[in-house]
Amino acid sequence: MVKNGNEEGKNKGFSLLLPILLVFFVLAAVVFSVSSKLTREMSASAIQNLSESLDLLRCTIETILNKEAEFQQLVAQEIAELRDPEEYIRSYQRNQTMVKMSLIRVGKTEGVSSTGEVFTEEELNFAAGGMVNGLHVSQSYLNYMGAWAYTIKCPVEKDGQVLGSLYIEYIYDSLDDALPEGFYNGNALLYIMDAESERMVLKPKGMGERNAGHLNLEDFYRANEIWEQDIRGEVSSCLETGSNIMFYHDIQGKDSLNFMWSVNGGTIFLVGYVPVEAIQQEGKTVNQNILIVVAVMLIAFFVCCALFFVNLRQQNKIRKEQEAEREMHSQQLAEALQAAQAASNSKTTFLSNMSHDIRTPMNAVLGFTTLLARDADNPEKVRDYTKKIMASGQHLLSLINDILDVSKIESGKVVLNLNKFTLSDLVVSVDAIVRPMAQAKNQNFHVEVMGIRHEYLMGDMMRINQILLNLLSNAVKYTQEGGDIWFRIIGLKQRSNQYEHIRIEVEDNGYGMTEEYLKTIFDAFTRAENSTTNKVQGTGLGMAITKNIVELMGGTIEVFSEVDQGSLFRVDLEFRMPEEQIDRQFWRESGIKQILAVDDDVNTCEGIRSLMKETGIRVDIVSDGEEALSLFEEQNSEQEEYHLIILDYVLKNSLQTARQLREAVDDTVPILLLTDVVTDEMEELSCMENMGILQKPFFVSSLKEKILELKEEQKEEKRSMEEADMLVGLHFLAAEDNEINAEILAEILEMEGATCEIVENGQLAVKRFQDSEAGEFDAILMDVQMPVMNGYEASRAIRALEREDANLVPIIAMTANAFAEDEKEALEAGMDVHVAKPIDMELLKKAIKQCVQKNA
């Protein structure tokens, strides 16, 4: 019975083989019939490819010209800022591209050159050279080295005013490296020709002897026997209009396709030819490849036939194995069902556990609430704590929403809310939550920002916050006491001018993870299991949520870890930059044009320079304090100055350097200490004139806030000084029946530089004011409870006097009656201000400022 089954299988195999063989031969016939047609189409395609190749060469040359023009414009901008541009020109050293640089100032016909001679524009013809990126290009010429060259002319402008013209000479040989070595495997010929002079200015390498400088278009005609007048006429028209042309002509006994291709609007041309057989060579190669493919298919067919019969013998064995596989599959389904039930149970257990994702922001809310109660009298800290509590509360709310909506987590249906945010706000909000957690375990929390070019971005800050807090809170919890945690934001190379490419790294030297757990770390409800990590409670949902959000943002997340060595999480994201202009008005109003950064960390300095680039502020960098002090002496001697100094705290002798700089630099120049940890000594130093502390990492927005803060402090100090001197020179009339109180009042006023005349009651006060000259008293200090005539009656009497200043002189009530009705009665009696006893000098100053200066 088994034998009959095998014979039946063989007969079935032969019956299948015949149709397969027939189909194969039909396919081969079709392939051969198509190959001839393909040859013709490849020839036409080759001509099209030649046009595209010439367009590519044209674009390459025009791109080089544009880059040269753009670079020259940058050089012109730099020269415009120099005090002695001629010295810059003379010191220029030529390179392989730019062999000479010259400058002619406005209103002059001669100028200086990097080669030392006097430079004029007379020998240059800019009328025939065309334009590149808005700059004039001269006609090609032989320079003093005997090489074909051209000159680009660029205006030197500053603040809209033209200072002169910058001329840079470029040689055509510099284009050689950008052009291909050989053309159509060396079978073609290619020149670069100047359109005006019809001279061949360059023959690229791999194209024969490099004597193109001795050839012109007429030589090309004569060498290739192009005598037809109609062809020459078309070529002349091509040169006049700057258009492209192709024509067939025999070149040295070979049928060739000649071309003249316009570059830079027809100022130069690509001239040459390609033999037709070289163009058709690609079609021949395709046919050969088709034959090879057919041969390979034949071989593959016979191999398949052999394998078919071998496979036929194994079918019976496979049938038996299939039965076993079905049974195994049923078992796997049962195991999958059990796993699904276990996952469902895990979710139920998860909802009853306190998630570490919830405790993280809740810890910040409770901690800052405690601090808020402690520092309730400090408005600045209250605002700071409130802001951080709000950020933590919003994060907590987002976690609760994600936890309750399990289906949303599983399907990844999370909607991003894109808004403008700053990296500084992001770092501050994260640091406010994570740093207290790290400090509670005596851990060192390091924040590093490097390579960032734009800090204002578009994205979902709440979701980014969620990613960072998930990663950092895990780092804190799964790192031993005294360990280190690094939070880095790194700017990567931009893939688009509209997007900032950022890498976020969270690294620790904690417990680490096994290789097996790394395979499932991003699965929901999974946690590493060992004796150490089991002490840390968590749901296992944080990493799954993090991965979903990262992928929703179009980013990637990676993890690297070793047991007892630590872990590194790496997230790459791209954020669109807001379409807004950089606010340079603030820096102009603040008078800041130059900044000095003192730091031996190159990354930090370059980060400052990169972030300040778009503000238009120049940032100079020195590596130590001695160099900074020396630089300031040089700058002062050159009548230049820095308007802001940023000094890194971790620099050697930084505090001493800060004091020395404060003594050496004008008090109006702010000095900021850049640090991530504020010490008591730094707090003491920041109390000096126009000095402050700037928290790391550096951001432009943080710098703006600190500058505004320093300005406000100066205004408050100025106001305090004004208030301190406001009583100097004033003369008061005081009505006070108590001798001790009168003596105290006189002494206090004398300490403030004021004088007073004291009378014992209200009646005497009225009489003394009535007898005084106009303006003799700046104000009247009136006690209320006095014999003969009290303060209320005296005030009414003074206001009733027929004197011009009777209603103008300020009357300030000074009384122990401090209730609201007492103050109301004083005002109704004609008094201006009510000051309660005992006398508070600050309140008295405010009262005097309120009424005395008003009438001044």
Short mmCIF file of C-alpha atoms in Angstrom, two decimals, residues 136-541:
data_model
loop_
_atom_site.label_atom_id
_atom_site.label_comp_id
_atom_site.label_asym_id
_atom_site.label_seq_id
_atom_site.Cartn_x
_atom_site.Cartn_y
_atom_site.Cartn_z
CA HIS A 136 28.81 90.20 -10.24
CA VAL A 137 31.25 87.73 -11.85
CA SER A 138 33.98 88.88 -14.18
CA GLN A 139 34.78 87.46 -17.62
CA SER A 140 37.34 84.62 -17.54
CA TYR A 141 41.00 85.66 -17.88
CA LEU A 142 44.55 84.37 -17.42
CA ASN A 143 45.88 85.44 -14.04
CA TYR A 144 49.44 86.22 -13.02
CA MET A 145 50.14 82.48 -12.47
CA GLY A 146 49.05 81.64 -16.04
CA ALA A 147 45.88 79.90 -14.87
CA TRP A 148 42.37 80.62 -16.11
CA ALA A 149 40.47 82.47 -13.41
CA TYR A 150 37.46 84.65 -12.64
CA THR A 151 36.71 87.27 -9.97
CA ILE A 152 33.55 87.75 -7.90
CA LYS A 153 32.71 91.24 -6.67
CA CYS A 154 30.86 91.65 -3.37
CA PRO A 155 29.79 94.89 -1.59
CA VAL A 156 31.01 95.42 2.00
CA GLU A 157 28.12 96.85 4.01
CA LYS A 158 27.55 97.80 7.62
CA ASP A 159 24.24 99.04 9.02
CA GLY A 160 22.93 99.54 5.47
CA GLN A 161 25.92 101.66 4.42
CA VAL A 162 28.29 100.46 1.65
CA LEU A 163 31.89 100.69 2.87
CA GLY A 164 33.57 99.26 -0.23
CA SER A 165 33.84 96.28 -2.57
CA LEU A 166 35.52 92.90 -1.87
CA TYR A 167 37.10 91.11 -4.83
CA ILE A 168 38.15 87.44 -4.64
CA GLU A 169 39.86 85.67 -7.52
CA TYR A 170 39.01 81.98 -8.09
CA ILE A 171 40.70 79.60 -10.55
CA TYR A 172 38.83 77.13 -12.74
CA ASP A 173 41.23 74.35 -11.72
CA SER A 174 39.42 74.32 -8.34
CA LEU A 175 36.31 72.97 -10.14
CA ASP A 176 38.29 69.92 -11.25
CA ASP A 177 37.84 67.95 -8.02
CA ALA A 178 34.05 68.33 -8.18
CA LEU A 179 33.78 66.98 -11.75
CA PRO A 180 33.89 63.26 -12.63
CA GLU A 181 37.10 61.50 -13.56
CA GLY A 182 36.42 60.51 -17.11
CA PHE A 183 33.12 60.75 -18.94
CA TYR A 184 31.42 57.61 -20.28
CA ASN A 185 34.43 55.50 -19.20
CA GLY A 186 36.89 57.89 -20.85
CA ASN A 187 35.32 57.58 -24.31
CA ALA A 188 33.80 61.08 -24.22
CA LEU A 189 35.39 64.51 -24.31
CA LEU A 190 34.45 67.42 -22.03
CA TYR A 191 35.63 71.06 -21.86
CA ILE A 192 34.51 74.12 -19.91
CA MET A 193 34.38 77.15 -22.25
CA ASP A 194 34.07 80.87 -21.50
CA ALA A 195 31.11 82.14 -23.59
CA GLU A 196 32.39 85.67 -24.21
CA SER A 197 35.93 84.79 -25.37
CA GLU A 198 35.01 81.27 -26.62
CA ARG A 199 38.20 80.03 -24.90
CA MET A 200 38.41 76.59 -23.30
CA VAL A 201 39.26 77.43 -19.70
CA LEU A 202 39.30 73.90 -18.24
CA LYS A 203 39.66 70.35 -19.44
CA PRO A 204 38.80 68.09 -16.44
CA LYS A 205 41.15 65.34 -15.36
CA GLY A 206 40.90 62.01 -17.13
CA MET A 207 40.08 63.77 -20.42
CA GLY A 208 43.53 63.79 -22.05
CA GLU A 209 46.35 66.34 -21.93
CA ARG A 210 45.53 69.36 -19.79
CA ASN A 211 46.19 72.00 -22.41
CA ALA A 212 42.67 73.41 -22.63
CA GLY A 213 43.98 76.92 -21.99
CA HIS A 214 45.45 76.96 -25.53
CA LEU A 215 42.17 75.95 -27.28
CA ASN A 216 39.11 77.88 -28.37
CA LEU A 217 35.84 77.08 -30.12
CA GLU A 218 37.38 77.54 -33.58
CA ASP A 219 40.12 75.05 -32.65
CA PHE A 220 37.38 72.62 -31.60
CA TYR A 221 35.60 73.05 -34.94
CA ARG A 222 38.84 72.58 -36.90
CA ALA A 223 40.10 69.59 -34.91
CA ASN A 224 36.78 67.78 -35.31
CA GLU A 225 36.12 68.94 -38.91
CA ILE A 226 32.85 70.69 -38.15
CA TRP A 227 32.45 72.85 -41.28
CA GLU A 228 28.64 72.84 -41.73
CA GLN A 229 27.36 76.42 -41.59
CA ASP A 230 23.94 75.42 -40.27
CA ILE A 231 25.55 73.66 -37.27
CA ARG A 232 27.84 76.63 -36.62
CA GLY A 233 24.85 78.95 -36.88
CA GLU A 234 22.95 76.93 -34.27
CA VAL A 235 26.01 76.99 -32.01
CA SER A 236 26.29 80.80 -32.37
CA SER A 237 22.60 81.17 -31.55
CA CYS A 238 23.11 78.92 -28.54
CA LEU A 239 25.95 81.15 -27.30
CA GLU A 240 23.86 84.30 -27.74
CA THR A 241 20.73 82.98 -26.00
CA GLY A 242 22.46 80.84 -23.35
CA SER A 243 20.49 77.74 -24.42
CA ASN A 244 21.54 74.07 -24.78
CA ILE A 245 22.19 72.19 -28.00
CA MET A 246 22.94 68.58 -29.12
CA PHE A 247 23.79 67.44 -32.69
CA TYR A 248 25.19 64.34 -34.36
CA HIS A 249 28.52 64.61 -36.20
CA ASP A 250 31.38 62.29 -37.14
CA ILE A 251 34.35 62.82 -34.85
CA GLN A 252 37.56 61.11 -36.00
CA GLY A 253 35.60 58.58 -38.05
CA LYS A 254 33.10 57.78 -35.28
CA ASP A 255 29.45 58.79 -35.21
CA SER A 256 29.20 60.99 -32.13
CA LEU A 257 26.68 63.08 -30.23
CA ASN A 258 28.07 66.60 -29.73
CA PHE A 259 26.82 68.96 -27.06
CA MET A 260 27.05 72.54 -25.78
CA TRP A 261 25.43 72.96 -22.35
CA SER A 262 24.76 76.34 -20.76
CA VAL A 263 26.03 77.02 -17.20
CA ASN A 264 25.24 80.07 -15.01
CA GLY A 265 22.89 81.65 -17.50
CA GLY A 266 25.18 81.12 -20.49
CA THR A 267 28.33 82.78 -19.14
CA ILE A 268 30.20 79.45 -19.47
CA PHE A 269 29.40 76.26 -21.40
CA LEU A 270 30.12 72.53 -21.18
CA VAL A 271 31.48 71.58 -24.62
CA GLY A 272 32.31 68.07 -25.91
CA TYR A 273 31.04 64.91 -27.51
CA VAL A 274 30.18 61.26 -26.74
CA PRO A 275 30.61 58.44 -29.35
CA VAL A 276 27.29 56.81 -30.21
CA GLU A 277 28.75 53.35 -29.61
CA ALA A 278 29.55 54.44 -26.04
CA ILE A 279 25.91 55.50 -25.58
CA GLN A 280 24.64 52.20 -26.99
CA GLN A 281 27.09 50.23 -24.87
CA GLU A 282 24.59 50.29 -22.00
CA GLY A 283 21.96 48.61 -24.22
CA LYS A 284 24.44 45.90 -25.21
CA THR A 285 25.29 45.36 -21.58
CA VAL A 286 21.61 44.95 -20.75
CA ASN A 287 21.19 42.29 -23.46
CA GLN A 288 24.20 40.42 -22.18
CA ASN A 289 22.74 40.55 -18.68
CA ILE A 290 19.42 39.24 -20.02
CA LEU A 291 21.20 36.25 -21.58
CA ILE A 292 22.98 35.62 -18.32
CA VAL A 293 19.67 35.77 -16.47
CA VAL A 294 18.09 33.31 -18.91
CA ALA A 295 21.01 30.93 -18.47
CA VAL A 296 20.76 31.19 -14.72
CA MET A 297 17.02 30.55 -14.95
CA LEU A 298 17.67 27.34 -16.95
CA ILE A 299 20.15 26.12 -14.41
CA ALA A 300 17.79 27.08 -11.60
CA PHE A 301 14.96 25.21 -13.36
CA PHE A 302 16.88 21.95 -13.54
CA VAL A 303 17.99 22.33 -9.95
CA CYS A 304 14.38 22.90 -8.97
CA CYS A 305 13.36 19.76 -10.81
CA ALA A 306 15.91 17.75 -8.87
CA LEU A 307 14.77 19.30 -5.63
CA PHE A 308 11.15 18.61 -6.58
CA PHE A 309 11.72 14.87 -6.75
CA VAL A 310 13.71 14.89 -3.53
CA ASN A 311 10.92 16.84 -1.90
CA LEU A 312 8.34 14.38 -3.20
CA ARG A 313 9.98 11.59 -1.25
CA GLN A 314 9.75 13.58 1.94
CA GLN A 315 6.05 14.39 1.67
CA ASN A 316 4.96 11.24 3.44
CA LYS A 317 7.27 12.06 6.29
CA ILE A 318 5.93 15.61 6.39
CA ARG A 319 2.34 14.36 6.61
CA LYS A 320 3.22 12.46 9.75
CA GLU A 321 5.01 15.46 11.19
CA GLN A 322 1.98 17.66 10.48
CA GLU A 323 -0.11 15.55 12.82
CA ALA A 324 2.42 16.13 15.57
CA GLU A 325 2.48 19.85 14.76
CA ARG A 326 -1.31 20.09 15.07
CA GLU A 327 -1.14 18.55 18.48
CA MET A 328 1.69 20.94 19.47
CA HIS A 329 -0.28 23.90 18.10
CA SER A 330 -3.27 22.99 20.23
CA GLN A 331 -1.00 22.89 23.26
CA GLN A 332 0.45 26.34 22.38
CA LEU A 333 -3.08 27.77 22.10
CA ALA A 334 -3.86 26.48 25.57
CA GLU A 335 -0.68 28.06 26.93
CA ALA A 336 -1.54 31.35 25.18
CA LEU A 337 -4.97 31.30 26.81
CA GLN A 338 -3.36 30.82 30.20
CA ALA A 339 -0.96 33.71 29.47
CA ALA A 340 -3.87 35.97 28.48
CA GLN A 341 -5.69 35.10 31.70
CA ALA A 342 -2.51 35.82 33.67
CA ALA A 343 -2.17 39.20 31.92
CA SER A 344 -5.76 40.05 32.80
CA ASN A 345 -5.11 39.14 36.42
CA SER A 346 -1.96 41.29 36.35
CA LYS A 347 -3.99 44.29 35.19
CA THR A 348 -6.52 43.76 38.00
CA THR A 349 -3.69 43.54 40.55
CA PHE A 350 -2.07 46.59 38.95
CA LEU A 351 -5.12 48.81 39.60
CA SER A 352 -4.98 47.97 43.32
CA ASN A 353 -1.26 48.79 43.73
CA MET A 354 0.31 52.19 44.35
CA SER A 355 2.25 52.92 41.17
CA HIS A 356 5.65 54.52 41.42
CA ASP A 357 4.52 56.61 38.46
CA ILE A 358 1.86 58.17 40.72
CA ARG A 359 4.08 58.55 43.79
CA THR A 360 6.75 60.45 41.86
CA PRO A 361 4.73 63.67 41.19
CA MET A 362 2.75 63.19 44.42
CA ASN A 363 6.05 63.34 46.32
CA ALA A 364 6.79 66.67 44.66
CA VAL A 365 3.29 68.01 45.42
CA LEU A 366 3.53 67.09 49.12
CA GLY A 367 7.13 68.26 49.43
CA PHE A 368 6.56 71.65 47.86
CA THR A 369 3.32 72.06 49.82
CA THR A 370 5.39 71.68 53.01
CA LEU A 371 7.91 74.22 51.70
CA LEU A 372 5.04 76.51 50.71
CA ALA A 373 3.77 76.54 54.30
CA ARG A 374 7.28 77.25 55.57
CA ASP A 375 8.04 80.07 53.12
CA ALA A 376 4.56 81.61 52.90
CA ASP A 377 6.01 85.07 53.58
CA ASN A 378 8.43 84.88 50.62
CA PRO A 379 6.46 85.79 47.46
CA GLU A 380 9.26 84.71 45.12
CA LYS A 381 9.50 81.22 46.61
CA VAL A 382 5.72 80.95 46.79
CA ARG A 383 5.47 81.62 43.05
CA ASP A 384 8.27 79.12 42.35
CA TYR A 385 6.72 76.39 44.53
CA THR A 386 3.27 77.02 43.06
CA LYS A 387 4.61 76.67 39.54
CA LYS A 388 6.32 73.37 40.40
CA ILE A 389 3.24 72.04 42.23
CA MET A 390 1.16 72.87 39.18
CA ALA A 391 3.58 71.02 36.88
CA SER A 392 3.58 67.97 39.16
CA GLY A 393 -0.19 68.04 39.49
CA GLN A 394 -0.63 68.14 35.73
CA HIS A 395 1.73 65.20 35.33
CA LEU A 396 -0.13 63.29 38.05
CA LEU A 397 -3.44 63.97 36.31
CA SER A 398 -2.08 62.64 33.02
CA LEU A 399 -0.86 59.46 34.76
CA ILE A 400 -4.26 58.87 36.36
CA ASN A 401 -5.97 59.27 33.00
CA ASP A 402 -3.60 56.74 31.41
CA ILE A 403 -3.98 54.25 34.25
CA LEU A 404 -7.79 54.30 34.26
CA ASP A 405 -8.10 54.09 30.47
CA VAL A 406 -6.36 50.72 29.97
CA SER A 407 -7.72 50.25 26.46
CA LYS A 408 -6.17 53.59 25.46
CA ILE A 409 -2.76 52.39 26.66
CA GLU A 410 -3.02 49.05 24.85
CA SER A 411 -4.10 50.58 21.53
CA GLY A 412 -1.69 53.52 21.71
CA LYS A 413 -4.50 56.02 21.02
CA VAL A 414 -2.84 58.94 22.73
CA VAL A 415 -3.36 62.37 21.13
CA LEU A 416 -0.46 64.82 21.25
CA ASN A 417 -1.13 68.45 22.17
CA LEU A 418 1.50 70.43 20.25
CA ASN A 419 2.38 73.83 21.71
CA LYS A 420 5.40 76.07 21.96
CA PHE A 421 7.71 75.27 24.88
CA THR A 422 11.28 75.96 25.96
CA LEU A 423 13.90 73.43 26.92
CA SER A 424 14.75 75.56 29.95
CA ASP A 425 11.20 75.20 31.34
CA LEU A 426 11.35 71.47 30.61
CA VAL A 427 14.65 71.02 32.44
CA VAL A 428 13.53 73.16 35.40
CA SER A 429 10.24 71.29 35.85
CA VAL A 430 11.96 67.90 35.70
CA ASP A 431 14.83 69.01 37.95
CA ALA A 432 12.36 70.31 40.55
CA ILE A 433 10.83 66.84 40.90
CA VAL A 434 13.81 64.54 40.45
CA ARG A 435 16.54 66.39 42.39
CA PRO A 436 14.76 66.21 45.79
CA MET A 437 14.21 62.47 45.21
CA ALA A 438 17.92 62.00 44.42
CA GLN A 439 19.02 64.10 47.39
CA ALA A 440 16.84 62.01 49.69
CA LYS A 441 19.01 59.00 48.73
CA ASN A 442 22.28 61.02 48.79
CA GLN A 443 22.58 60.56 45.03
CA ASN A 444 24.37 62.92 42.67
CA PHE A 445 22.07 64.25 39.96
CA HIS A 446 23.91 65.68 36.94
CA VAL A 447 22.16 67.74 34.24
CA GLU A 448 24.04 68.31 30.98
CA VAL A 449 22.89 70.18 27.86
CA MET A 450 25.17 70.32 24.80
CA GLY A 451 24.95 71.03 21.10
CA ILE A 452 21.47 72.61 21.27
CA ARG A 453 20.90 75.32 18.65
CA HIS A 454 17.29 76.28 19.42
CA GLU A 455 15.60 76.10 22.83
CA TYR A 456 12.12 77.22 21.66
CA LEU A 457 10.40 74.19 20.13
CA MET A 458 6.96 72.83 19.25
CA GLY A 459 5.80 69.68 21.04
CA ASP A 460 3.68 68.15 23.77
CA MET A 461 5.60 69.28 26.86
CA MET A 462 3.39 67.26 29.21
CA ARG A 463 4.12 64.02 27.33
CA ILE A 464 7.84 64.82 27.12
CA ASN A 465 7.74 65.49 30.85
CA GLN A 466 6.07 62.11 31.32
CA ILE A 467 8.83 60.36 29.37
CA LEU A 468 11.58 62.05 31.37
CA LEU A 469 9.99 61.48 34.76
CA ASN A 470 9.36 57.81 34.01
CA LEU A 471 13.01 57.30 33.06
CA LEU A 472 14.52 59.49 35.81
CA SER A 473 12.30 58.24 38.63
CA ASN A 474 13.26 54.68 37.70
CA ALA A 475 16.92 55.72 37.67
CA VAL A 476 16.58 57.14 41.19
CA LYS A 477 14.69 54.13 42.54
CA TYR A 478 16.91 51.49 40.98
CA THR A 479 20.19 53.17 41.98
CA GLN A 480 21.80 52.60 45.33
CA GLU A 481 22.32 55.40 47.85
CA GLY A 482 25.26 57.62 46.96
CA GLY A 483 25.05 56.65 43.28
CA ASP A 484 25.15 58.92 40.23
CA ILE A 485 22.41 59.79 37.75
CA TRP A 486 23.00 61.70 34.52
CA PHE A 487 20.33 63.55 32.57
CA ARG A 488 21.62 64.73 29.20
CA ILE A 489 20.01 66.69 26.33
CA ILE A 490 22.22 66.50 23.25
CA GLY A 491 21.73 68.33 19.96
CA LEU A 492 22.28 66.04 16.95
CA LYS A 493 22.86 66.95 13.30
CA GLN A 494 19.68 68.41 11.83
CA ARG A 495 17.97 66.40 9.09
CA SER A 496 15.85 69.43 8.17
CA ASN A 497 16.21 73.17 8.76
CA GLN A 498 12.73 73.22 10.27
CA TYR A 499 13.33 70.53 12.92
CA GLU A 500 15.69 70.28 15.89
CA HIS A 501 17.08 66.74 16.28
CA ILE A 502 17.55 66.01 19.99
CA ARG A 503 18.87 63.01 21.89
CA ILE A 504 17.84 62.51 25.52
CA GLU A 505 19.98 60.22 27.67
CA VAL A 506 19.24 59.00 31.20
CA GLU A 507 22.14 57.05 32.69
CA ASP A 508 22.82 55.64 36.13
CA ASN A 509 25.37 53.41 37.82
CA GLY A 510 22.73 51.46 39.72
CA TYR A 511 21.64 47.83 39.89
CA GLY A 512 21.32 47.30 36.14
CA MET A 513 19.17 44.71 34.36
CA THR A 514 19.70 41.21 33.01
CA GLU A 515 19.88 40.51 29.28
CA GLU A 516 16.69 38.45 29.50
CA TYR A 517 14.70 41.28 31.12
CA LEU A 518 15.87 43.77 28.48
CA LYS A 519 13.89 41.77 25.90
CA THR A 520 10.60 42.45 27.73
CA ILE A 521 11.31 45.76 29.47
CA PHE A 522 8.88 47.67 27.23
CA ASP A 523 6.05 45.15 27.72
CA ALA A 524 3.23 46.27 30.01
CA PHE A 525 3.07 45.03 33.65
CA THR A 526 6.66 43.65 33.68
CA ARG A 527 9.26 44.33 36.36
CA ALA A 528 12.76 43.07 36.98
CA GLU A 529 12.77 40.43 39.70
CA ASN A 530 15.66 40.18 42.15
CA SER A 531 16.21 40.64 45.84
CA THR A 532 17.17 44.28 45.44
CA THR A 533 14.59 45.58 42.98
CA ASN A 534 11.74 43.74 44.69
CA LYS A 535 12.07 46.27 47.51
CA VAL A 536 10.99 48.95 45.01
CA GLN A 537 7.27 48.88 44.34
CA GLY A 538 5.92 49.64 40.86
CA THR A 539 3.32 48.65 38.31
CA GLY A 540 5.60 47.82 35.39
CA LEU A 541 3.54 50.12 33.15
#
